[in-house]
């Protein structure tokens, strides 16, 4: 039996034992031990080495074992230890350690040959003994023993500080004490070189491992490392020794630096000595001696001096720190909505350091805007983006990016372009199935122009009459409406338009003309039950209309034969249905498209279009040219029951004045009208018999032999003198075109009398407080106006408008100026002037012209150029052309022409919108071959 025991003196007692039985033992060193050999053990033995990675193996030379046969029972063998345990060392924390003991004897059991200790600790260290005992025998047991040593790697008990400062010629002790099993040895290094303590008299290593340096010198400055080493491992620690009792020396001073406000900066320099790490708010003195400022402020800019000082001297170095104010967008672009055709402006206000150059980049929906190549887009020096002639393609998200050495920034804004709504689509009129004399009108909702619809306006044309407003405010969400109260036998046609905050859009297509069934279309029947009656008054007929009339007798058997037809016209009359005996009235529609043109110094040609016959209300017997309105209608000497009316002769007499007609009536009470006719020399009249504190409408018109002229009218309250009117307010601009705009406004105080004229003034081209205001338009005799179209404007021109209102007392102060707008572009109105053509050679002609004045460009100057058209004057050959892109060019040589041939040449100007009129044609002939140019 094999026993393994730990010596009794181990204070921790026995440890776990693991006895491994083996009939044949292979030791830890791969030695084969055959115990208690017998004859069958004889044979050849060899060992084979196998590589588990690749399967290779090697086999040794065989060894022959011979076992002598004694021929009888063997004598008992006393126990012997063949492989004794060996002294073993292991590092604490190893997974396990094994000690081996192989014994031989007669009848020995095949176990207890190895002792394995898992996770050995220091307490497992000691002397372990192996005992071989032969059971049931008095043979003395055999023992052998070995030591187990559990090692621990070095650990520092005391370490030096990371930085040690000492004065020259002093003594410094640098501690370094470590523990471990076995106790570690201490070795010192300076700047990675071994400190040979035995050879350096100023260096002494104490028993606890600390290093003592006497008589410090400047060269002792450096990195000192302490290494602790034993059989279980090694550990190291270090410190930086600075010998400071020498004069400071800054080897590389700090450099001038520039930084953006809010960022960090390090002012770095190299030094021999430094005082260590010091930290204040935002300022940190690093161990290297560099100064860290984080974050920087504008106030941190200035000169920084690094001052190194000790008892031996002072050294210093300086650097300038420049702190740039961070570039920021402080006034970002705002989401905005503009009317189509107007200008959109997006600001991008930036604050930045004045020493920094700022660059603006605008993007639309993530793509960079090509400002240089798009004439409608302009970027001003302050970074604001201006887009003229806006349209739906300009809708999107715009990003202003600011790039500079002082930092970058960006902001976004969305642009929405509003426009007039489109015309309602697919209008259809059908007869109502639920309401008599009614029509259902349906339509499809149109595009709203990027602005919610406010209402629809429905217009109707009855019997081909001019369009009139039937419903001025139809629900914008509606797509159908019922038109009631229609008259049978009349035809109707409808159209409608949508209105948003920009204005009124185009009208839809007209519906098909719809005629209600019923009388008097076809024949209308009247029954006369009295056989003695032989006449009948037909009433409620249509004015100036031809009727067919037939008469037939009837009895109880049925209807007889009709008489032959007779026809008769109703008399001329007004718009209302009248009996046949009604008296004639005047036409209800004036002539249209009236134009006047001076043909010479004494003649003016008038042209006009005749009114539609259906509104003549009779037979058109001719036209009359009547006077214009009287001038400067005014009231004075106003009493409770009378007042004096004054006026001046009309500016347009259109003949010899024969007198004046003056009428007055209480406001909106036509039955109180009083009319007087006055001689042509009378320019004032006192109206009497008035009621006190009553508002009257007073009209004055000039008369010629052709009839009454245009009426001038005004309202006045008896006993209440009129006053100067107030200024209009709330000017708005819409429907901006090349040559017109629509002004909306709110009238000001009327001065207790009606407004006779509206005056529009404008600043043209250059807008500002000191610029001149010009009178550009007047609207007369429209006292209830709330909007007007201002015509005759110049294309592609900046305008700012203001208004005044005029009554009989005078003119009001001006309103506040409107916003600045730019009219749309239009093709040029005029052709180049002074076009001349001269012979240049046998195959060329020299063409010259006067370029358009800038005010006639009618568009972006960069798009203005000239087109030249030329061809043979006899009409043979092709007509050719050439484009000149330079707007200030004034000449061109036409090449590759035929010899001695006359050519016809014209020039026109163009811009981005279109081309203007052609100039008058000029003729020129190329030279004959062989001739020379005249001097």
mmCIF file of N, CA and C in Angstrom, residues 831-833 835 905-908 917-922:
data_model
loop_
_atom_site.group_PDB
_atom_site.id
_atom_site.type_symbol
_atom_site.label_atom_id
_atom_site.label_comp_id
_atom_site.label_asym_id
_atom_site.label_seq_id
_atom_site.Cartn_x
_atom_site.Cartn_y
_atom_site.Cartn_z
ATOM 1 N N UNK A 831 -38.165 99.261 -81.810
ATOM 2 C CA UNK A 831 -37.073 98.705 -82.600
ATOM 3 C C UNK A 831 -35.839 99.590 -82.460
ATOM 4 N N UNK A 832 -34.662 99.037 -82.714
ATOM 5 C CA UNK A 832 -33.468 99.879 -82.731
ATOM 6 C C UNK A 832 -33.624 101.020 -83.735
ATOM 7 N N UNK A 833 -33.110 102.195 -83.381
ATOM 8 C CA UNK A 833 -33.262 103.388 -84.228
ATOM 9 C C UNK A 833 -31.995 103.634 -85.054
ATOM 10 N N UNK A 835 -31.055 102.955 -88.115
ATOM 11 C CA UNK A 835 -30.447 101.798 -88.778
ATOM 12 C C UNK A 835 -29.894 102.251 -90.137
ATOM 13 N N UNK A 905 -32.445 94.587 -95.196
ATOM 14 C CA UNK A 905 -31.998 94.228 -93.841
ATOM 15 C C UNK A 905 -32.901 94.905 -92.808
ATOM 16 N N UNK A 906 -33.251 94.150 -91.764
ATOM 17 C CA UNK A 906 -34.008 94.683 -90.631
ATOM 18 C C UNK A 906 -33.371 94.210 -89.319
ATOM 19 N N UNK A 907 -33.607 94.988 -88.257
ATOM 20 C CA UNK A 907 -33.063 94.667 -86.929
ATOM 21 C C UNK A 907 -34.203 94.736 -85.916
ATOM 22 N N UNK A 908 -34.191 93.816 -84.965
ATOM 23 C CA UNK A 908 -35.136 93.869 -83.848
ATOM 24 C C UNK A 908 -34.388 93.558 -82.552
ATOM 25 N N UNK A 917 -40.599 94.802 -82.077
ATOM 26 C CA UNK A 917 -40.920 95.022 -83.500
ATOM 27 C C UNK A 917 -39.641 95.135 -84.339
ATOM 28 N N UNK A 918 -39.805 94.818 -85.631
ATOM 29 C CA UNK A 918 -38.679 94.984 -86.551
ATOM 30 C C UNK A 918 -38.514 96.467 -86.901
ATOM 31 N N UNK A 919 -37.289 96.843 -87.151
ATOM 32 C CA UNK A 919 -37.013 98.206 -87.606
ATOM 33 C C UNK A 919 -37.491 98.365 -89.050
ATOM 34 N N UNK A 920 -37.536 99.630 -89.526
ATOM 35 C CA UNK A 920 -37.796 99.864 -90.934
ATOM 36 C C UNK A 920 -36.698 99.198 -91.769
ATOM 37 N N UNK A 921 -37.070 98.610 -92.865
ATOM 38 C CA UNK A 921 -36.088 97.926 -93.699
ATOM 39 C C UNK A 921 -35.143 98.940 -94.345
ATOM 40 N N UNK A 922 -33.874 98.599 -94.420
ATOM 41 C CA UNK A 922 -32.877 99.416 -95.123
ATOM 42 C C UNK A 922 -32.296 98.573 -96.248
#
